[in-house]
Coordinates of C-alpha atoms in Angstrom, one line a residue:
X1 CA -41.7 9.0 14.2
X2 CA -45.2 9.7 13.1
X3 CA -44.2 13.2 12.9
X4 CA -41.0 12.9 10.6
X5 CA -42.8 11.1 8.2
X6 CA -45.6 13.3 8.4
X7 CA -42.3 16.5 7.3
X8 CA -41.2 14.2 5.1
X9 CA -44.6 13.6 2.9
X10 CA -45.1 17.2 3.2
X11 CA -41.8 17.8 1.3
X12 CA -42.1 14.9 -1.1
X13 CA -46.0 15.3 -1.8
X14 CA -45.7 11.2 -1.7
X15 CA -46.5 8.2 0.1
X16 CA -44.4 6.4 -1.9
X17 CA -41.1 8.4 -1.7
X18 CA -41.7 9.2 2.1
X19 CA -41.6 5.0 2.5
X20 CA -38.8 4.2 0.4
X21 CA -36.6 7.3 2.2
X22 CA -37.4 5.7 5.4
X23 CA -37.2 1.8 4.6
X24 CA -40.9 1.3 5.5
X25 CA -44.4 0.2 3.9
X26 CA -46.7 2.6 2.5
X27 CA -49.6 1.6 5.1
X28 CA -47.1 2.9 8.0
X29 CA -46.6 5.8 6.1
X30 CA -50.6 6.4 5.6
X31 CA -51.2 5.4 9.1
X32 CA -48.7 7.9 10.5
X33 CA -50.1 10.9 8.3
X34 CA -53.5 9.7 10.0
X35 CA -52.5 10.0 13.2
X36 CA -51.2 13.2 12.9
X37 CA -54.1 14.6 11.0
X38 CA -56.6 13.2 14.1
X39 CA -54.4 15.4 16.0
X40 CA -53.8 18.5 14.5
X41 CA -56.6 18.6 12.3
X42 CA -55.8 20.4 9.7
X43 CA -56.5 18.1 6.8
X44 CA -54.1 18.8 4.7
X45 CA -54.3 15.2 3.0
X46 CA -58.4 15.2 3.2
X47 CA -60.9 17.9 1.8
X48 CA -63.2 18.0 4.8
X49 CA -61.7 20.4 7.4
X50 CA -62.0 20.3 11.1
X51 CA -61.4 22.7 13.8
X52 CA -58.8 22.2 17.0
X53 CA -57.3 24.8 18.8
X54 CA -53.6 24.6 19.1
X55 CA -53.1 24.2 22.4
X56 CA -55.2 21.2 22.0
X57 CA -53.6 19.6 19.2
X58 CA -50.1 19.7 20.8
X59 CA -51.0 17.9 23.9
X60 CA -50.9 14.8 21.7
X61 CA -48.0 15.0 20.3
X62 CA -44.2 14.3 21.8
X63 CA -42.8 17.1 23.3
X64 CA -39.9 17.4 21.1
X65 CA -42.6 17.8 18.2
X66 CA -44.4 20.5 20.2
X67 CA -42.9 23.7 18.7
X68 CA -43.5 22.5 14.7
X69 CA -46.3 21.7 15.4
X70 CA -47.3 24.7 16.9
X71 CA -46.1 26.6 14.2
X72 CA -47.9 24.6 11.4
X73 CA -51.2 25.1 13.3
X74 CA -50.3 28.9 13.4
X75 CA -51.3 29.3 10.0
X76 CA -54.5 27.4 9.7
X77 CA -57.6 29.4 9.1
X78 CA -60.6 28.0 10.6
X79 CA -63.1 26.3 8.7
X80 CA -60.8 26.2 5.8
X81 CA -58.0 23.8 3.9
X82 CA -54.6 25.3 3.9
X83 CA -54.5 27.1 0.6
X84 CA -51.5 27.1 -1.5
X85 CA -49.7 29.8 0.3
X86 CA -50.4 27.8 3.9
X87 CA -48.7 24.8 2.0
X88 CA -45.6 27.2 1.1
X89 CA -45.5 29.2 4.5
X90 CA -45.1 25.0 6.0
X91 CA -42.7 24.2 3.9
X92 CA -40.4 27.5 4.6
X93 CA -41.7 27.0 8.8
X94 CA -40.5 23.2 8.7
X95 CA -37.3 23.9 6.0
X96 CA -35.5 26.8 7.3
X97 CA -34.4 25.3 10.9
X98 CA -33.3 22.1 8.9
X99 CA -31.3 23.9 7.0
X100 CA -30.1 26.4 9.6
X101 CA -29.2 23.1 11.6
X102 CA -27.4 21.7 8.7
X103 CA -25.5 24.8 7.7
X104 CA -24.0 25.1 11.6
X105 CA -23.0 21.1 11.5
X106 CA -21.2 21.4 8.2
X107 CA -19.2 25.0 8.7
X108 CA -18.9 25.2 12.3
X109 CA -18.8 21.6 14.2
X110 CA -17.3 20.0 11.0
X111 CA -15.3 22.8 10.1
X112 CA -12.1 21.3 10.6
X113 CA -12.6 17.9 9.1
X114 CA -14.0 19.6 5.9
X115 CA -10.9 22.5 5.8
X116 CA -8.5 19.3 6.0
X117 CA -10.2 17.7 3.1
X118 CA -10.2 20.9 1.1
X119 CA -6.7 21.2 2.1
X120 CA -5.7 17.8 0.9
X121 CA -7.6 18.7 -2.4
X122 CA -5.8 22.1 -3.1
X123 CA -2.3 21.0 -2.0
X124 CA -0.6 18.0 -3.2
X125 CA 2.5 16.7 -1.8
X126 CA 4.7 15.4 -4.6
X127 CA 7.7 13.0 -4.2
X128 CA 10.5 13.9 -6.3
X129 CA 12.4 10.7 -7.4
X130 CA 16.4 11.3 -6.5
X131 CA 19.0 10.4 -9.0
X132 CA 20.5 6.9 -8.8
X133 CA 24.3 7.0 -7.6
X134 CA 26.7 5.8 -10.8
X135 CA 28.9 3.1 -11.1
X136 CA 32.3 3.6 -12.2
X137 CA 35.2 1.2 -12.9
X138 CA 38.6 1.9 -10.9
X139 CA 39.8 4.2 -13.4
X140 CA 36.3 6.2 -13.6
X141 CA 34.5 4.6 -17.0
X142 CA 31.5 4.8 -16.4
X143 CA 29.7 1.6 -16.2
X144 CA 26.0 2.7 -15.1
X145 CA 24.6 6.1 -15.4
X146 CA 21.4 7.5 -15.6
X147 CA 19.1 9.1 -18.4
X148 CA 15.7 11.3 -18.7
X149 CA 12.6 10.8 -21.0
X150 CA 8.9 11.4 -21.0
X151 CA 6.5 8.7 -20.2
X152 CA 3.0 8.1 -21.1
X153 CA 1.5 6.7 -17.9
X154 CA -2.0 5.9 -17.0
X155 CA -3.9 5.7 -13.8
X156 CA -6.6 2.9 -13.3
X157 CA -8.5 4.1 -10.5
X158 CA -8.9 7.8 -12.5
X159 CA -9.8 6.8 -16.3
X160 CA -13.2 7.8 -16.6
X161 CA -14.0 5.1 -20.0
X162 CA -13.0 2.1 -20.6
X163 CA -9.5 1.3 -20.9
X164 CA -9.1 0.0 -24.1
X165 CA -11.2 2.7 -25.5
X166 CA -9.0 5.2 -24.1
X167 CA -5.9 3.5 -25.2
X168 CA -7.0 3.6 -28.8
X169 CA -7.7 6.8 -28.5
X170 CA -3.9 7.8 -27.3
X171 CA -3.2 5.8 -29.9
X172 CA -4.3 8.7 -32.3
X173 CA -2.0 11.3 -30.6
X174 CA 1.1 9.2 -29.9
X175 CA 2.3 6.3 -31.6
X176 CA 1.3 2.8 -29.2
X177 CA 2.9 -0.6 -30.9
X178 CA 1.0 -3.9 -30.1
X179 CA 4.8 -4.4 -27.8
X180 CA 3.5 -1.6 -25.8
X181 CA 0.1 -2.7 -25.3
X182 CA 1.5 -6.2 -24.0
X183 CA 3.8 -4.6 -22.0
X184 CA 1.6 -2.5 -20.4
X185 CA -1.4 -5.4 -19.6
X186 CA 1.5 -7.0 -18.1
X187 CA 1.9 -4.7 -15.7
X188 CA -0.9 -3.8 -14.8
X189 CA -1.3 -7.4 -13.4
X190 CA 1.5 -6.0 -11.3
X191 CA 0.2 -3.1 -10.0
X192 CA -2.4 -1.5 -7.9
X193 CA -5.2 0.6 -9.5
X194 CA -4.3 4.1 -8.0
X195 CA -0.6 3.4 -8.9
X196 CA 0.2 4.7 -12.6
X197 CA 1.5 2.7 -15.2
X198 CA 3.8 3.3 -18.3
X199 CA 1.9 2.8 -21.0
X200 CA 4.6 4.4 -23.9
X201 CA 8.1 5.5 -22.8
X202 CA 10.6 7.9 -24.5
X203 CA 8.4 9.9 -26.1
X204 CA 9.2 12.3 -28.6
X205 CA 9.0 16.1 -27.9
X206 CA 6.1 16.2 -30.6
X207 CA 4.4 13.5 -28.9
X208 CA 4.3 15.2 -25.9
X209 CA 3.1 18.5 -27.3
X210 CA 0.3 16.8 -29.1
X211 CA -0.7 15.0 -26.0
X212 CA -0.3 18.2 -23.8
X213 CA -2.5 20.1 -26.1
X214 CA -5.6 17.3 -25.6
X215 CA -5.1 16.4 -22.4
X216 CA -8.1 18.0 -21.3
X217 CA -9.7 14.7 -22.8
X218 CA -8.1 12.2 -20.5
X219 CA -8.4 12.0 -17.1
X220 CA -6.0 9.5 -15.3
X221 CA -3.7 9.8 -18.3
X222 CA 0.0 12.4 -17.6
X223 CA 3.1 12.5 -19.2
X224 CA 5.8 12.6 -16.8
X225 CA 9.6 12.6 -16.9
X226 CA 11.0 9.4 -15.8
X227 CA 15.2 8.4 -15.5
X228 CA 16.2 5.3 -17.1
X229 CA 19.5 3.9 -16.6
X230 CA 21.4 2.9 -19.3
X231 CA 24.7 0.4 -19.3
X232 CA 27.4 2.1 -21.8
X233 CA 28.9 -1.5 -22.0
X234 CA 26.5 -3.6 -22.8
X235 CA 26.9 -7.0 -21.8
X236 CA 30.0 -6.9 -20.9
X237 CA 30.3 -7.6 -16.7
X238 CA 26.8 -7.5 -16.9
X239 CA 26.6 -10.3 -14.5
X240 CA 28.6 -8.2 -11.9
X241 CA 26.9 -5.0 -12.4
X242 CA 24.0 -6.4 -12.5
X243 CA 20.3 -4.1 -13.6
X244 CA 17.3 -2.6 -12.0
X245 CA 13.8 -3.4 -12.9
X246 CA 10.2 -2.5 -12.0
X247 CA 9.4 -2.9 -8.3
X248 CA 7.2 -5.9 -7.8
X249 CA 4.1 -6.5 -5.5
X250 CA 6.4 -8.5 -3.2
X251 CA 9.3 -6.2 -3.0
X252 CA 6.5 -3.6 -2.7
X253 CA 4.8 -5.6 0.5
X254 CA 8.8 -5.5 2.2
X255 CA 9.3 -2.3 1.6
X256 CA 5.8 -1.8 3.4
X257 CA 7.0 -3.8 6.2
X258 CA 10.6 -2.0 6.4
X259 CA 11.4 1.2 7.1
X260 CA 12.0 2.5 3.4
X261 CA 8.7 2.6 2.0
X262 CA 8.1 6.7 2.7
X263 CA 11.7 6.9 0.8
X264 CA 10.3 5.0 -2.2
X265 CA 7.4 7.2 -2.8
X266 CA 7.1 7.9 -6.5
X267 CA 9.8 5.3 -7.6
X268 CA 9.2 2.4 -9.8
X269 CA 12.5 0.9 -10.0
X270 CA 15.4 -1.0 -7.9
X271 CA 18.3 -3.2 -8.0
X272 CA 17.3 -6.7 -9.1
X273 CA 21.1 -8.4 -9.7
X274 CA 24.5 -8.0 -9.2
X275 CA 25.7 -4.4 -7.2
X276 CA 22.4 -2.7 -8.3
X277 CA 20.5 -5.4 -5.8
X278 CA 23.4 -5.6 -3.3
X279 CA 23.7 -1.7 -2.9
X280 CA 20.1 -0.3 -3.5
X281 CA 19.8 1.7 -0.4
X282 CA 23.3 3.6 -1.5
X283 CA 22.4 3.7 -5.0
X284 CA 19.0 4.8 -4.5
X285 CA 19.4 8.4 -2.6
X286 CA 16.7 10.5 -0.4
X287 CA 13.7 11.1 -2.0
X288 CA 12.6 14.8 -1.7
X289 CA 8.8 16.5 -1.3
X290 CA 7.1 19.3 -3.5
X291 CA 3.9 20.7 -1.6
X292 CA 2.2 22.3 -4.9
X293 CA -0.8 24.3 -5.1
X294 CA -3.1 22.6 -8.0
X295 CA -6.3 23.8 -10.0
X296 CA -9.7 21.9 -9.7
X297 CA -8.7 20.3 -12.8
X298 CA -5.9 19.0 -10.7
X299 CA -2.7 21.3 -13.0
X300 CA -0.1 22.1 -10.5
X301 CA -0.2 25.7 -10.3
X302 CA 2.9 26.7 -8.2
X303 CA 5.0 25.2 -5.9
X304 CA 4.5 26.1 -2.0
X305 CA 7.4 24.4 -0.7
X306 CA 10.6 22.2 -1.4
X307 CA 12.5 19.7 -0.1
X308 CA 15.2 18.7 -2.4
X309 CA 16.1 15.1 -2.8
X310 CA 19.7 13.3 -1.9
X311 CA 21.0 11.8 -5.0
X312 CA 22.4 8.2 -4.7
X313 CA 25.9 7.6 -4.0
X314 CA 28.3 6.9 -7.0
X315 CA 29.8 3.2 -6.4
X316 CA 33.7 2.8 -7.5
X317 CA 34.5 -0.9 -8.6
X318 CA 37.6 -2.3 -8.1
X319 CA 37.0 -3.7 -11.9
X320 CA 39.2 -2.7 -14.7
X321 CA 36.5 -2.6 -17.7
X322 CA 39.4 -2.6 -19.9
X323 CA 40.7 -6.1 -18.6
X324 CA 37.5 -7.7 -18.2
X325 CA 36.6 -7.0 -21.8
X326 CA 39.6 -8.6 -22.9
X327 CA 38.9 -11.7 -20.3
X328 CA 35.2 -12.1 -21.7
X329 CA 36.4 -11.8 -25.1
X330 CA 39.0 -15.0 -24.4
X331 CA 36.8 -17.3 -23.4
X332 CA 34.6 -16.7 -26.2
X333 CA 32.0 -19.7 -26.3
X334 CA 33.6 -22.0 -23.8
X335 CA 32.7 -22.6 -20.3
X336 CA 34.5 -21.5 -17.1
X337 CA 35.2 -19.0 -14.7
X338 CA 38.0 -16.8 -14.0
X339 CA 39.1 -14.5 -11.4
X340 CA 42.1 -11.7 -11.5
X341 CA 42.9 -10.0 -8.4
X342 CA 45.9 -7.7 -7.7
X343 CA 48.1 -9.4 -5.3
X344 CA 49.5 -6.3 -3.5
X345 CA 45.8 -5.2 -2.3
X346 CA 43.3 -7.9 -2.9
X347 CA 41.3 -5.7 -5.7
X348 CA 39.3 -7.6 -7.9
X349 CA 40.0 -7.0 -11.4
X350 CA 38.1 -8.7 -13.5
X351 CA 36.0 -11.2 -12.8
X352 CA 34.3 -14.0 -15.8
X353 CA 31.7 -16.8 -15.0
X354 CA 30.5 -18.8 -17.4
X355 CA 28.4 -22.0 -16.3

């Protein structure tokens, strides 16, 4: 111990720095250099030299100690202080094998652990969201269907400044409403910090370019192109079709505990009413894998390998939109519920409820 604090001073020049390294008082570290200079010798804290032969200045020493020391005493000149060169040759003696040591730990018996991390660094493997099944009436109007636009989206765990800072900053390349800013603090009580969150949707292709060409500026901040689903209807048998909305931190905790979650990587959305809830897993597809190659600014530069995704499976109602328009425009304001099924196979065919 005396001896590694004894390297340690001799590298820092310090009391000070040698005890705070090693969690220890500055007397332990002055009492240790002592000891070793009553056995060595050499002085090299004290002006007034002394003389001890090598042989005789190991034999005090642990045996594990033996060869540093023996090189350290190597050097000395008799009736002399080490000069500056003595101090550099120690430094170089006591240096080299740490580093030697180090450099064999790190790129030969760590080799693999650190290849794996570089590995995970260079290639990323990225979920590609599949496209949601449709839903079609019984004579193929399309009730549910599926669209693509660019979203603004922000990462927590990856912003380098303050939030807010870095929104209004956005702000001056894209345009952020006061509805967005709510929108997006409301969601982010929802989420994790390494999930991203939306903070502007359907941008503009200018909005994107002018984003794309600063983007250098915000790290944790991506555009990326998100499907919405849109309803071609509008209200009408909304309460049977039902909608999707953002995945939640306890539908996120089931899918955990299920056997879905790997197939939900990279999507934010799922059934909440109505068929969207009842046939998610349908609906929802396979959800494929790019392995891409990325730079160290973390720009995908190619793609390695694919796995396409399974789009969702298109869901046929046995719904005439037609007639259930003209059922939901009948009742109007009043309350009631109606039901219309085809007596020769059961189908349901339109289908009002109004509590």
């Amino acid at each position: 111990r005396a001896l590694t604090y004894f390297l340690a001073t001799l590298q820092t020049g310090s009391f000070t720095a040698t005890a705070r390294r090693f969690g220890v008082s500055v007397p332990t570290v002055s009492a240790a250099m002592a000891q070793i200079d009553d056995v060595v010798g050499s002085r090299l804290f004290l002006r007034t030299p002394r003389r001890l032969s090598p042989s005789a200045a190991a034999a005090g020493v642990e045996p594990a100690a033996r060869a540093i020391l023996q090189g350290l005493l190597t050097i000395e000149r008799p009736g002399a202080a080490l000069s500056p060169l003595d101090l550099r040759a120690c430094h170089e003696l006591t240096l080299t094998p740490l580093l030697v040591a180090r450099f064999v730990w790190l790129q030969i018996i760590q080799y693999e652990k650190y290849h794996a991390q570089a590995e995970d660094n260079r290639i990323a493997l990225v979920p590609i969201v599949p496209n949601r099944g449709l839903i079609v009436d019984r004579n193929g109007v399309v009730l549910a269907r599926n669209y693509s636009a660019y979203t603004l989206e922000l990462t927590p765990s990856k912003l380098q400044a303050n939030m807010e800072s870095v929104i209004d900053e956005l702000a001056k390349l894209v345009q952020i409403e006061p509805r967005d800013r709510r929108r997006f603090k409301r969601l982010l009580e929802e989420s994790r910090s390494f999930a991203s969150v939306p903070l502007r949707t359907r941008l503009t292709d200018d909005e994107v370019a002018r984003f794309t060409a600063q983007r250098f500026r915000f790290p944790g901040v991506e555009v990326q192109a998100r499907l919405f689903r849109q309803y071609p209807m509008g209200e009408v048998a909304s309460h049977v079709i039902g909608y999707i909305g953002r995945i939640n931190q306890k539908e996120a905790d089931a899918l955990e505990e299920g056997d879905d979650a790997a197939n939900y990587n990279g999507t934010d959305h799922m059934g909440k009413e109505g068929v969207e809830k009842r046939y998610e897993r349908q609906l929802h597809g396979q959800t494929g894998y790019e392995q891409v190659e990325r730079s160290a600014g973390g720009r995908a530069i190619r793609t390695l390998r694919r796995t396409a995704p399974t789009p969702g499976s298109n869901l046929i109602l046995s719904i005439d939109i037609e007639l259930q328009k003209i059922a939901e425009e009948a009742f109007g304001d009043q309350r009631g519920a109606l039901v219309a099924i085809e007596p020769a196979t059961g189908d349901v065919l339109a289908y009002v409820s109004r509590p």
